[in-house]
Amino acid sequence: MNEQLATLSTLLIYGSIASYVVAMVGFAVDLSGFGKGADPNRRRKAVGIAMSTSWLGLIFHVLAVVLRGIAADRVPWANMYEFTLMSTMFTMAVFLVVNRYKDIRYLGVLVALINVVALFVAILLLYVGAEGVQPALQSYWLVIHVSVATLSTGLFCVGAAMSVLQLIRGRDERRRAGHRAEGASDEGPAGADGDGSRGAAHGGSGGAVPAAGAAGRASSLATRSASTAARSAEPETVPAGAGVAAVETIDVGGEEPEVLPARATFWSRLLDALPSAISLERLAYRLNAVGLVGWTFVLITGAIWAEYAWGRAWGWDPKEVVTLVVWLIYAAYCHVRLTTGWNKRTFAYFSLAGFAALMFNYYGVNIFINSLHSYSGI
Amino acid sequence: MSTYTPEGLRGTSSSGGSRRPTPPAKGLGLRGWLRWSWRQLTSMRVALLLLLLLAVVALPGAFFPQRRVNPHLVNQYFEDNPTLAPLLDRAYMFDVFSSPWFSAVYLLLFTSLIGCIVPRTLAHIKALRSAPTRVPARFTRFPVRSQRVAHADPAQVGKALHAVINRRYRTTVGTETREGQQVRTISAERGYGKETGNIVFHLALVGLLVVTAWGQFVHYRGQAMVIEGSTFVNSALDYDSFEAGALFDPESVEPYRIRLDEFVGEFTVDAQPRDFTAHVTLFEVGGDSSAETIRVNHPLSVSGSRVYLMGNGFAPDLTITDSSGQVAHDGPVPFIPADNDLGYTSTGVVMVPDANDGERQLAFNGSFLPTAVQADDGTYLGSAYPEPMDPVLVLQAYTGDLGLDEGMPRNLNVLDTTGLEQITTTQDGAEVPLQLELRPGQTAELPEGQGTVTLNDLPRFVALDLRYDPAPLWQGIFAALAFGGLVASLFLPRRRVWVRLFPGPQGTTVVHAAALARHDDPGLRAELDRILAVLPGQGPKE
Ligand code: HEM
């Protein structure tokens, strides 16, 4: 009975991989449609199929994880194969859930690709049978610690994918803006930031407000609120006796599309369909910040669990060391992001460095380094 | 690089971890340089550098085995890389976390942290007590702003706006004169919790470091092997190994006793361990006794200390007589299972210093196999299963001088054969080392009447690890504070809203409003819209 369930779980994973492959192709066809200059307002059939198959894949994926847990009679995240199932499940879930609030379908190809590769590696190289676990792993702290670790991994993963797109998009923007206005959009101050100390530099009635250009060609993939109204006359005071009609409703602010000259190559049209590097960076930061909170929780619960299982909260075991390094990099990332007005590209490099450390922590430490976390007997 | 200005510190130059320090002019002397270095150290840029540096200097600790974590692996490394290892050792690669530079980096980082956070805390306390900032002269410099006309007089509009803003914001209402007009203003601020969270987070990190260090100073830790039926006393003398911090107070070792009544191990059919339970009786100092269990992940807590179950195995109970027929040894001896051997192939040493009145001492070493596996020729290959399905004790025997009086520290699980002579036997005309094979209840004789060995029974033993460290509770508290602070700091919105109400014609009011947030705040525009939605007599927005 249990073996059948475990087999069924594996079959579901194959089904999930197949769905993600279809989704990946769908997302790619959709993107290349933009490259070929298709009407951004067309019915995007390919992306519709891609989204449906992504959801289908996720449903298979969740079922596979649940069956795995039933087959092993414990929570299904106790070995590398299962960690991968969980992390990729969360990666897809984070992508799909975020997408309900903000259109990020442009990220679909990357997310589906990552999932397909990671799941293949898991099935081919990391597979182990659904069995019970050694005593040190039997703890409710394991349940909390590892599930949050895989969730954070999912968040960091989508964040890193976002940073990759940001870099590609930013490079394109810079190239296009020419060296005339080096990185006008890529290197601006960190958003609406700095308690006015920065924005103040732009003062002056009707003066240049960052990024508050006239509504240009709305980016076609990302839905945005183009709430900007014309700011032709925005008086700072109301002259005595002025007619009411002279002052209409004026609203400034919110996210605004930037204007870029239209171009004609496949690549350029495709990239034009993406949100600006600034918006991508902002999304990446938001995902990574939530990921950092999760990772902090992972560090703390890991220490508590180690206190119970091994009689010390912190013992500089390789896994602990690299987990701390991952945390330090993402903490430094938040520091840089919150306290400096550095180039946005730098933030993306931090985000990717953090993710690289995370991947090393996962594959490198588990496979190549002798760690308590990979021990098998008491 | 643009510099970061902490809340409330703008315009002051006294303190804070944020200005870009300018090097002192020549001739400022030592004080000037110290001051400059301090500013450097507490600057954001250096803090960042140190944070990343800490990550970098910690990494080798993951690549090279660490003495404090696993000394055996370090020895192994020396054997495998005889030329490289000493060089690495000189570079502290096997003691990364006690290396001078690791300590330097984290101490500097925390100094920087304190230098940065204390002024911020003071500034924040001041900000908490003062009213929101005054309304800025120009609103056009703010990216989020609005102008509306409300069909009601400024007093009414002001009241309505104040009512809605005041729900979530701290507000001050005022008036000013602009171009001869009396203008009402509202200044509002919310999200002090963001800065509070940030400060709590950073201070909690300092707290975490301090309590951890304190724990290191006062802690003690000991290891002991306890055999079924025997009792262990919590006292430095009764431990096989004992270590304590620099400020360790011997009074903190309470002499309670623990008797191991029974040990139960559960294994799957393919020898995977599933559950270990030590059933013990705890005799407390006051005279109370109680039945307790110690399991992996479930240590026993006794008056501030915790007892962990770290290992287990078999302790064959042996009776050994010498050439005079007198019992020279009677009792169980722990045999230690090999690392990662699922079948519990165990090795051990039995020393009999009392044999023959100490003249010709006896010693044995060998293996204990709970479920023996034999090759076709009868040699023992190992153990297939951790439970005693077919237990065999295989021993080699030695005689001579054990050298125990020399007081040399020795590994009790490895027999030092200097001064000993292996006892042999004749087999097919050749002289071969004697090998005794014992199953429970069996007795084997040593050749030439040198004595007998009887395997009586197979009690289990457990390896207990006892630790006294008052830090974990406090570490937990500070970790929770850090976590809460981080969440508050990252996700609470920090917003300011300003409103100016100009009297318009025919009893209307022209409303100017601006909003500002700390960091990206996608909800800022919506927030201002929400506030302005209460304006009386306003037409629907397009
Ligand atoms: C152990 C070392 C440190 C760690 C792990 C750390 C971690 C963090 C993290 C994760 C954040 C983002 C979340 C938050 O705002 O609370 C942050 C923000 C911040 N940290 Fe640190 N930090 C450290 C040391 C320092 C030092 C030495 C300084 C001062 C020089 C500092 C000043 C700040 C400031 C100003 C912010 C931004 C607050 C804001 O604008 O929201 N931190 N830190």
Short mmCIF file of N, CA, C and O in Angstrom, two decimals, chain A residues 132-136 138-139 191-193 195-196 198 204 209 234-238 242 244 247 249-253 282 285-286 293 296 300 305 307-309 311-312 315-316 321-322 325 332 335-339 341-342 360 369 378, chain B residues 1-2 4 7 44 48 51 55 58 62-63 68-69 97 137-140 143-149 178-179 181 221 273-274 276 296-297 299 306 308 310 467 479 483 486-487 490-491 502 505 510 512 516-517 519-520 522 525 541:
data_model
loop_
_atom_site.label_atom_id
_atom_site.label_comp_id
_atom_site.label_asym_id
_atom_site.label_seq_id
_atom_site.Cartn_x
_atom_site.Cartn_y
_atom_site.Cartn_z
N GLY A 132 10.83 6.10 6.91
CA GLY A 132 10.86 6.87 8.14
C GLY A 132 12.21 7.54 8.31
O GLY A 132 13.08 7.44 7.45
N VAL A 133 12.38 8.24 9.40
CA VAL A 133 13.64 8.95 9.59
C VAL A 133 14.29 8.57 10.89
O VAL A 133 13.65 8.07 11.82
N GLN A 134 15.60 8.83 10.96
CA GLN A 134 16.36 8.56 12.17
C GLN A 134 15.86 9.44 13.31
O GLN A 134 15.25 10.47 13.09
N PRO A 135 16.18 8.99 14.55
CA PRO A 135 15.59 9.69 15.69
C PRO A 135 15.88 11.19 15.73
O PRO A 135 15.01 11.96 16.11
N ALA A 136 17.09 11.62 15.33
CA ALA A 136 17.40 13.04 15.45
C ALA A 136 16.48 13.88 14.59
O ALA A 136 16.30 15.07 14.82
N GLN A 138 13.29 13.28 14.18
CA GLN A 138 11.89 13.22 14.60
C GLN A 138 11.61 14.32 15.61
O GLN A 138 11.79 14.15 16.79
N SER A 139 11.17 15.45 15.10
CA SER A 139 10.92 16.55 16.00
C SER A 139 9.98 17.51 15.32
O SER A 139 10.01 17.67 14.11
N GLY A 191 13.85 54.76 -5.29
CA GLY A 191 12.41 55.00 -5.24
C GLY A 191 12.07 56.31 -4.54
O GLY A 191 12.88 57.20 -4.43
N ALA A 192 10.85 56.36 -4.10
CA ALA A 192 10.41 57.55 -3.39
C ALA A 192 10.90 57.42 -1.98
O ALA A 192 10.27 56.83 -1.14
N ASP A 193 12.01 57.97 -1.72
CA ASP A 193 12.78 57.52 -0.57
C ASP A 193 13.41 58.71 0.12
O ASP A 193 13.40 59.81 -0.38
N ASP A 195 13.04 60.44 3.01
CA ASP A 195 12.42 61.50 3.78
C ASP A 195 12.49 62.85 3.11
O ASP A 195 12.70 63.88 3.76
N GLY A 196 12.40 62.87 1.87
CA GLY A 196 12.34 64.14 1.17
C GLY A 196 13.68 64.77 0.94
O GLY A 196 13.81 65.70 0.15
N ARG A 198 16.06 63.74 -0.61
CA ARG A 198 16.53 63.57 -1.97
C ARG A 198 15.60 64.24 -2.97
O ARG A 198 16.01 64.97 -3.83
N GLY A 204 10.82 73.14 -6.90
CA GLY A 204 10.38 74.09 -7.93
C GLY A 204 9.00 73.74 -8.42
O GLY A 204 8.69 72.60 -8.67
N VAL A 209 9.66 65.96 -11.40
CA VAL A 209 9.44 64.95 -10.38
C VAL A 209 9.92 63.64 -10.96
O VAL A 209 9.59 63.32 -12.10
N GLU A 234 0.13 73.49 -11.82
CA GLU A 234 -0.11 72.98 -10.48
C GLU A 234 0.30 74.06 -9.49
O GLU A 234 1.43 74.08 -9.01
N PRO A 235 -0.59 74.96 -9.20
CA PRO A 235 -0.21 76.09 -8.36
C PRO A 235 0.07 75.64 -6.93
O PRO A 235 -0.54 74.68 -6.45
N GLU A 236 0.97 76.31 -6.29
CA GLU A 236 1.30 75.97 -4.91
C GLU A 236 0.39 76.69 -3.94
O GLU A 236 0.24 76.28 -2.81
N THR A 237 -0.16 77.78 -4.38
CA THR A 237 -1.06 78.50 -3.48
C THR A 237 -2.30 78.84 -4.27
O THR A 237 -2.33 78.69 -5.48
N VAL A 238 -3.29 79.24 -3.57
CA VAL A 238 -4.50 79.66 -4.27
C VAL A 238 -4.62 81.16 -4.15
O VAL A 238 -4.82 81.67 -3.05
N ALA A 242 -9.49 83.45 -6.66
CA ALA A 242 -9.40 82.61 -7.85
C ALA A 242 -10.69 81.82 -8.01
O ALA A 242 -11.29 81.40 -7.02
N VAL A 244 -13.09 78.75 -8.77
CA VAL A 244 -12.97 77.32 -8.48
C VAL A 244 -12.52 76.57 -9.72
O VAL A 244 -11.72 75.66 -9.67
N VAL A 247 -8.94 75.47 -10.56
CA VAL A 247 -8.23 74.36 -9.91
C VAL A 247 -9.00 73.08 -10.13
O VAL A 247 -10.06 72.87 -9.58
N THR A 249 -9.00 68.75 -10.19
CA THR A 249 -8.40 67.70 -9.37
C THR A 249 -7.08 67.27 -9.98
O THR A 249 -7.01 66.98 -11.18
N ILE A 250 -6.06 67.26 -9.18
CA ILE A 250 -4.75 66.82 -9.65
C ILE A 250 -4.24 65.72 -8.73
O ILE A 250 -4.24 65.89 -7.51
N ASP A 251 -3.87 64.60 -9.31
CA ASP A 251 -3.26 63.54 -8.51
C ASP A 251 -1.94 63.15 -9.14
O ASP A 251 -1.88 62.89 -10.34
N VAL A 252 -0.91 63.17 -8.34
CA VAL A 252 0.40 62.78 -8.84
C VAL A 252 0.92 61.65 -7.98
O VAL A 252 0.75 61.69 -6.76
N GLY A 253 1.55 60.68 -8.59
CA GLY A 253 2.17 59.63 -7.80
C GLY A 253 1.65 58.27 -8.19
O GLY A 253 0.83 58.14 -9.10
N ARG A 282 12.25 46.48 -7.60
CA ARG A 282 11.37 46.66 -6.46
C ARG A 282 10.69 45.33 -6.08
O ARG A 282 10.61 44.97 -4.92
N TYR A 285 13.17 42.98 -4.53
CA TYR A 285 13.45 43.33 -3.14
C TYR A 285 12.34 42.84 -2.23
O TYR A 285 12.59 42.28 -1.17
N ARG A 286 11.10 43.04 -2.68
CA ARG A 286 9.99 42.66 -1.82
C ARG A 286 10.02 41.15 -1.55
O ARG A 286 9.83 40.70 -0.43
N VAL A 293 13.00 37.34 6.13
CA VAL A 293 12.26 37.10 7.38
C VAL A 293 12.12 35.59 7.59
O VAL A 293 12.37 35.07 8.68
N THR A 296 15.43 34.14 8.64
CA THR A 296 15.72 34.44 10.04
C THR A 296 15.04 33.41 10.92
O THR A 296 15.62 32.88 11.88
N ILE A 300 16.66 30.63 13.54
CA ILE A 300 16.27 30.54 14.95
C ILE A 300 15.73 29.15 15.28
O ILE A 300 16.16 28.52 16.24
N TRP A 305 16.16 23.58 17.49
CA TRP A 305 16.15 22.15 17.22
C TRP A 305 17.51 21.53 17.59
O TRP A 305 17.58 20.47 18.22
N GLU A 307 19.55 22.59 19.73
CA GLU A 307 19.65 22.60 21.19
C GLU A 307 19.02 21.32 21.77
O GLU A 307 19.57 20.71 22.66
N TYR A 308 17.89 20.93 21.21
CA TYR A 308 17.24 19.71 21.70
C TYR A 308 17.93 18.43 21.21
O TYR A 308 18.09 17.49 21.94
N ALA A 309 18.32 18.45 19.93
CA ALA A 309 18.80 17.20 19.35
C ALA A 309 20.27 16.95 19.67
O ALA A 309 20.66 15.82 19.92
N GLY A 311 22.25 19.05 21.81
CA GLY A 311 22.75 19.60 23.06
C GLY A 311 23.53 20.88 22.89
O GLY A 311 24.29 21.26 23.77
N ARG A 312 23.40 21.55 21.79
CA ARG A 312 23.96 22.89 21.65
C ARG A 312 23.19 23.61 20.56
O ARG A 312 22.77 23.01 19.59
N GLY A 315 26.79 25.12 16.71
CA GLY A 315 28.05 24.39 16.83
C GLY A 315 28.96 24.55 15.64
O GLY A 315 29.88 23.76 15.47
N TRP A 316 28.73 25.53 14.80
CA TRP A 316 29.57 25.79 13.63
C TRP A 316 29.70 24.57 12.74
O TRP A 316 30.73 24.33 12.14
N VAL A 321 27.07 27.07 9.28
CA VAL A 321 27.93 28.16 8.81
C VAL A 321 27.37 28.76 7.52
O VAL A 321 27.19 29.97 7.40
N VAL A 322 27.05 27.90 6.57
CA VAL A 322 26.61 28.43 5.28
C VAL A 322 25.21 29.05 5.40
O VAL A 322 24.91 30.05 4.75
N VAL A 325 25.92 32.38 6.50
CA VAL A 325 26.48 33.18 5.41
C VAL A 325 25.35 33.66 4.48
O VAL A 325 25.30 34.84 4.10
N ALA A 332 22.94 41.98 4.39
CA ALA A 332 23.72 43.05 3.77
C ALA A 332 22.94 43.65 2.61
O ALA A 332 22.94 44.86 2.40
N HIS A 335 20.48 45.98 3.96
CA HIS A 335 21.22 47.16 4.38
C HIS A 335 21.50 48.08 3.21
O HIS A 335 21.22 49.27 3.25
N VAL A 336 22.08 47.49 2.15
CA VAL A 336 22.44 48.29 0.99
C VAL A 336 21.18 48.93 0.42
O VAL A 336 21.14 50.11 0.08
N ARG A 337 20.17 48.13 0.29
CA ARG A 337 18.95 48.58 -0.35
C ARG A 337 18.30 49.71 0.45
O ARG A 337 17.78 50.66 -0.10
N LEU A 338 18.35 49.59 1.79
CA LEU A 338 17.62 50.55 2.62
C LEU A 338 18.43 51.80 2.94
O LEU A 338 17.86 52.83 3.23
N THR A 339 19.73 51.68 2.94
CA THR A 339 20.50 52.81 3.47
C THR A 339 21.41 53.47 2.45
O THR A 339 22.05 54.45 2.79
N GLY A 341 21.99 54.83 -1.72
CA GLY A 341 21.33 55.10 -2.99
C GLY A 341 22.16 54.54 -4.12
O GLY A 341 22.23 55.12 -5.19
N TRP A 342 22.80 53.41 -3.84
CA TRP A 342 23.69 52.84 -4.85
C TRP A 342 22.92 52.44 -6.09
O TRP A 342 21.69 52.28 -6.07
N PHE A 360 24.47 26.78 -2.92
CA PHE A 360 25.62 26.05 -2.42
C PHE A 360 25.26 25.35 -1.11
O PHE A 360 25.62 24.20 -0.87
N ILE A 369 30.14 18.06 1.55
CA ILE A 369 30.79 18.39 2.81
C ILE A 369 30.24 17.50 3.92
O ILE A 369 29.04 17.25 3.99
N ILE A 378 22.96 7.40 14.87
CA ILE A 378 23.15 8.23 16.07
C ILE A 378 24.59 8.16 16.53
O ILE A 378 25.23 7.13 16.44
N MET B 1 28.54 57.53 -3.44
CA MET B 1 27.53 56.92 -2.58
C MET B 1 26.78 58.01 -1.85
O MET B 1 27.33 58.97 -1.35
N SER B 2 25.50 57.88 -1.81
CA SER B 2 24.75 58.88 -1.05
C SER B 2 24.70 58.40 0.39
O SER B 2 24.67 57.21 0.67
N TYR B 4 23.17 58.00 4.21
CA TYR B 4 21.86 57.73 4.77
C TYR B 4 21.68 58.58 6.00
O TYR B 4 22.59 58.70 6.82
N GLU B 7 16.33 58.80 10.83
CA GLU B 7 15.20 59.60 11.28
C GLU B 7 15.59 60.54 12.41
O GLU B 7 16.16 60.12 13.39
N MET B 44 27.91 53.69 7.74
CA MET B 44 27.14 52.64 7.10
C MET B 44 28.01 51.81 6.18
O MET B 44 27.88 50.59 6.11
N LEU B 48 28.62 47.79 6.48
CA LEU B 48 28.30 46.89 5.38
C LEU B 48 29.48 46.01 5.02
O LEU B 48 29.37 44.80 4.83
N LEU B 51 29.94 43.39 7.59
CA LEU B 51 28.91 42.36 7.48
C LEU B 51 29.29 41.35 6.41
O LEU B 51 29.23 40.14 6.62
N ALA B 55 30.81 37.24 6.53
CA ALA B 55 30.39 36.11 5.69
C ALA B 55 31.62 35.46 5.05
O ALA B 55 31.74 34.24 5.01
N ALA B 58 33.84 33.55 7.54
CA ALA B 58 33.19 32.36 8.10
C ALA B 58 33.24 31.18 7.13
O ALA B 58 33.28 30.03 7.54
N ALA B 62 33.30 26.19 6.64
CA ALA B 62 32.44 25.18 6.05
C ALA B 62 33.24 24.22 5.17
O ALA B 62 32.83 23.09 4.96
N PHE B 63 34.38 24.68 4.69
CA PHE B 63 35.15 23.86 3.75
C PHE B 63 36.16 22.97 4.45
O PHE B 63 36.46 21.88 3.99
N ARG B 68 37.01 22.15 16.84
CA ARG B 68 35.99 22.19 17.89
C ARG B 68 34.76 21.37 17.50
O ARG B 68 33.99 20.97 18.34
N VAL B 69 34.57 21.20 16.21
CA VAL B 69 33.37 20.48 15.77
C VAL B 69 33.67 18.99 15.67
O VAL B 69 32.92 18.16 16.18
N PHE B 97 36.69 29.71 13.76
CA PHE B 97 35.81 30.53 14.58
C PHE B 97 36.44 31.00 15.87
O PHE B 97 35.83 31.71 16.65
N ALA B 137 7.09 73.78 2.99
CA ALA B 137 6.60 74.92 2.24
C ALA B 137 6.06 74.51 0.87
O ALA B 137 5.01 74.97 0.44
N ARG B 138 6.77 73.68 0.20
CA ARG B 138 6.33 73.29 -1.15
C ARG B 138 5.93 71.82 -1.17
O ARG B 138 6.63 70.98 -0.64
N PHE B 139 4.86 71.54 -1.86
CA PHE B 139 4.44 70.14 -2.00
C PHE B 139 4.92 69.53 -3.32
O PHE B 139 4.96 68.32 -3.47
N THR B 140 5.26 70.37 -4.28
CA THR B 140 5.59 69.83 -5.60
C THR B 140 6.83 68.95 -5.56
O THR B 140 7.06 68.19 -6.50
N PRO B 143 6.69 63.24 -4.62
CA PRO B 143 6.16 62.48 -5.76
C PRO B 143 4.69 62.11 -5.62
O PRO B 143 4.05 61.83 -6.61
N VAL B 144 4.19 62.04 -4.40
CA VAL B 144 2.77 61.70 -4.24
C VAL B 144 2.05 62.90 -3.65
O VAL B 144 2.34 63.32 -2.52
N ARG B 145 1.14 63.49 -4.41
CA ARG B 145 0.44 64.68 -3.93
C ARG B 145 -0.86 64.87 -4.69
O ARG B 145 -1.06 64.27 -5.75
N SER B 146 -1.73 65.69 -4.14
CA SER B 146 -3.05 65.90 -4.76
C SER B 146 -3.54 67.31 -4.50
O SER B 146 -3.16 67.94 -3.51
N GLN B 147 -4.41 67.76 -5.39
CA GLN B 147 -5.16 68.98 -5.15
C GLN B 147 -6.62 68.68 -5.43
O GLN B 147 -6.95 68.07 -6.43
N ARG B 148 -7.47 69.12 -4.53
CA ARG B 148 -8.90 68.86 -4.71
C ARG B 148 -9.67 70.10 -4.29
O ARG B 148 -9.19 70.92 -3.52
N VAL B 149 -10.88 70.17 -4.76
CA VAL B 149 -11.77 71.21 -4.28
C VAL B 149 -12.90 70.55 -3.52
O VAL B 149 -13.51 69.60 -3.99
N ARG B 178 -0.45 82.60 4.46
CA ARG B 178 0.16 82.50 3.14
C ARG B 178 -0.45 83.56 2.25
O ARG B 178 -1.65 83.55 2.02
N GLU B 179 0.38 84.41 1.77
CA GLU B 179 -0.08 85.49 0.90
C GLU B 179 -1.31 86.16 1.46
O GLU B 179 -2.32 86.34 0.78
N GLN B 181 -3.48 85.07 3.44
CA GLN B 181 -4.64 84.24 3.78
C GLN B 181 -4.33 83.41 5.02
O GLN B 181 -3.19 82.97 5.21
N ARG B 221 30.04 21.24 30.94
CA ARG B 221 29.51 20.17 30.11
C ARG B 221 30.31 18.92 30.40
O ARG B 221 31.53 18.97 30.53
N PRO B 273 17.88 3.07 12.48
CA PRO B 273 17.38 3.42 13.81
C PRO B 273 16.10 4.24 13.72
O PRO B 273 15.95 5.07 12.84
N ARG B 274 15.15 3.97 14.59
CA ARG B 274 13.91 4.72 14.59
C ARG B 274 13.64 5.45 15.89
O ARG B 274 13.14 6.55 15.92
N PHE B 276 15.13 5.83 20.16
CA PHE B 276 15.95 5.41 21.29
C PHE B 276 15.36 5.99 22.55
O PHE B 276 15.08 7.19 22.61
N VAL B 296 16.33 10.95 22.18
CA VAL B 296 16.92 11.89 21.25
C VAL B 296 15.87 12.97 21.00
O VAL B 296 14.69 12.67 20.85
N ASN B 297 16.30 14.22 20.97
CA ASN B 297 15.39 15.36 20.80
C ASN B 297 14.59 15.68 22.05
O ASN B 297 13.86 16.65 22.07
N PRO B 299 15.68 15.92 25.72
CA PRO B 299 16.58 15.83 26.86
C PRO B 299 15.81 15.93 28.18
O PRO B 299 14.67 16.39 28.20
N ARG B 306 20.67 20.17 31.45
CA ARG B 306 19.93 19.24 30.61
C ARG B 306 20.79 18.02 30.32
O ARG B 306 22.00 18.15 30.12
N TYR B 308 21.35 14.93 27.77
CA TYR B 308 21.03 14.50 26.42
C TYR B 308 21.46 13.06 26.20
O TYR B 308 22.50 12.64 26.70
N MET B 310 23.15 10.82 23.77
CA MET B 310 23.98 11.04 22.61
C MET B 310 24.43 9.76 21.91
O MET B 310 24.89 9.80 20.78
N ARG B 467 24.68 19.13 30.11
CA ARG B 467 25.12 20.51 29.91
C ARG B 467 24.37 21.45 30.83
O ARG B 467 23.15 21.38 30.97
N ALA B 479 16.34 36.30 20.38
CA ALA B 479 16.06 35.90 19.00
C ALA B 479 14.64 36.28 18.62
O ALA B 479 14.38 36.79 17.53
N PHE B 483 13.55 38.87 15.73
CA PHE B 483 12.63 38.49 14.67
C PHE B 483 11.47 39.48 14.57
O PHE B 483 11.16 39.99 13.49
N LEU B 486 12.62 42.76 13.19
CA LEU B 486 12.89 42.69 11.75
C LEU B 486 11.59 42.79 10.95
O LEU B 486 11.49 43.55 9.98
N VAL B 487 10.58 42.04 11.40
CA VAL B 487 9.30 42.07 10.69
C VAL B 487 8.72 43.48 10.72
O VAL B 487 8.31 44.04 9.70
N LEU B 490 10.75 45.84 8.48
CA LEU B 490 10.65 45.66 7.03
C LEU B 490 9.25 45.94 6.50
O LEU B 490 9.10 46.40 5.38
N PHE B 491 8.23 45.67 7.30
CA PHE B 491 6.90 45.70 6.70
C PHE B 491 5.97 46.79 7.20
O PHE B 491 4.93 47.03 6.60
N PHE B 502 -6.82 75.82 1.73
CA PHE B 502 -6.98 77.23 1.33
C PHE B 502 -8.46 77.52 1.21
O PHE B 502 -9.20 76.72 0.62
N PRO B 505 -13.49 80.25 -3.11
CA PRO B 505 -14.67 81.11 -3.22
C PRO B 505 -15.95 80.32 -2.91
O PRO B 505 -15.97 79.10 -2.97
N VAL B 510 -9.96 74.68 -1.08
CA VAL B 510 -9.00 74.03 -1.97
C VAL B 510 -8.02 73.26 -1.10
O VAL B 510 -7.36 73.82 -0.23
N HIS B 512 -4.74 71.05 -0.62
CA HIS B 512 -3.46 70.58 -1.14
C HIS B 512 -2.95 69.52 -0.18
O HIS B 512 -2.93 69.75 1.03
N LEU B 516 4.51 61.24 1.95
CA LEU B 516 5.89 60.78 1.78
C LEU B 516 6.08 59.52 2.61
O LEU B 516 5.54 59.39 3.71
N ALA B 517 6.83 58.58 2.07
CA ALA B 517 7.08 57.36 2.82
C ALA B 517 8.58 57.14 2.90
O ALA B 517 9.35 57.64 2.08
N HIS B 519 11.40 54.62 2.24
CA HIS B 519 11.60 53.51 1.31
C HIS B 519 10.42 53.41 0.33
O HIS B 519 9.46 54.13 0.44
N ASP B 520 10.53 52.47 -0.57
CA ASP B 520 9.44 52.23 -1.52
C ASP B 520 8.17 51.94 -0.76
O ASP B 520 8.19 51.14 0.16
N PRO B 522 4.47 51.09 -2.12
CA PRO B 522 3.52 51.05 -3.23
C PRO B 522 2.12 51.49 -2.81
O PRO B 522 1.32 51.89 -3.64
N ARG B 525 0.12 56.07 -2.63
CA ARG B 525 -0.88 56.80 -3.43
C ARG B 525 -2.29 56.41 -2.96
O ARG B 525 -3.16 57.26 -2.74
N LYS B 541 -14.31 60.79 -8.59
CA LYS B 541 -13.02 60.92 -9.30
C LYS B 541 -13.08 60.18 -10.62
O LYS B 541 -13.69 59.12 -10.70
#
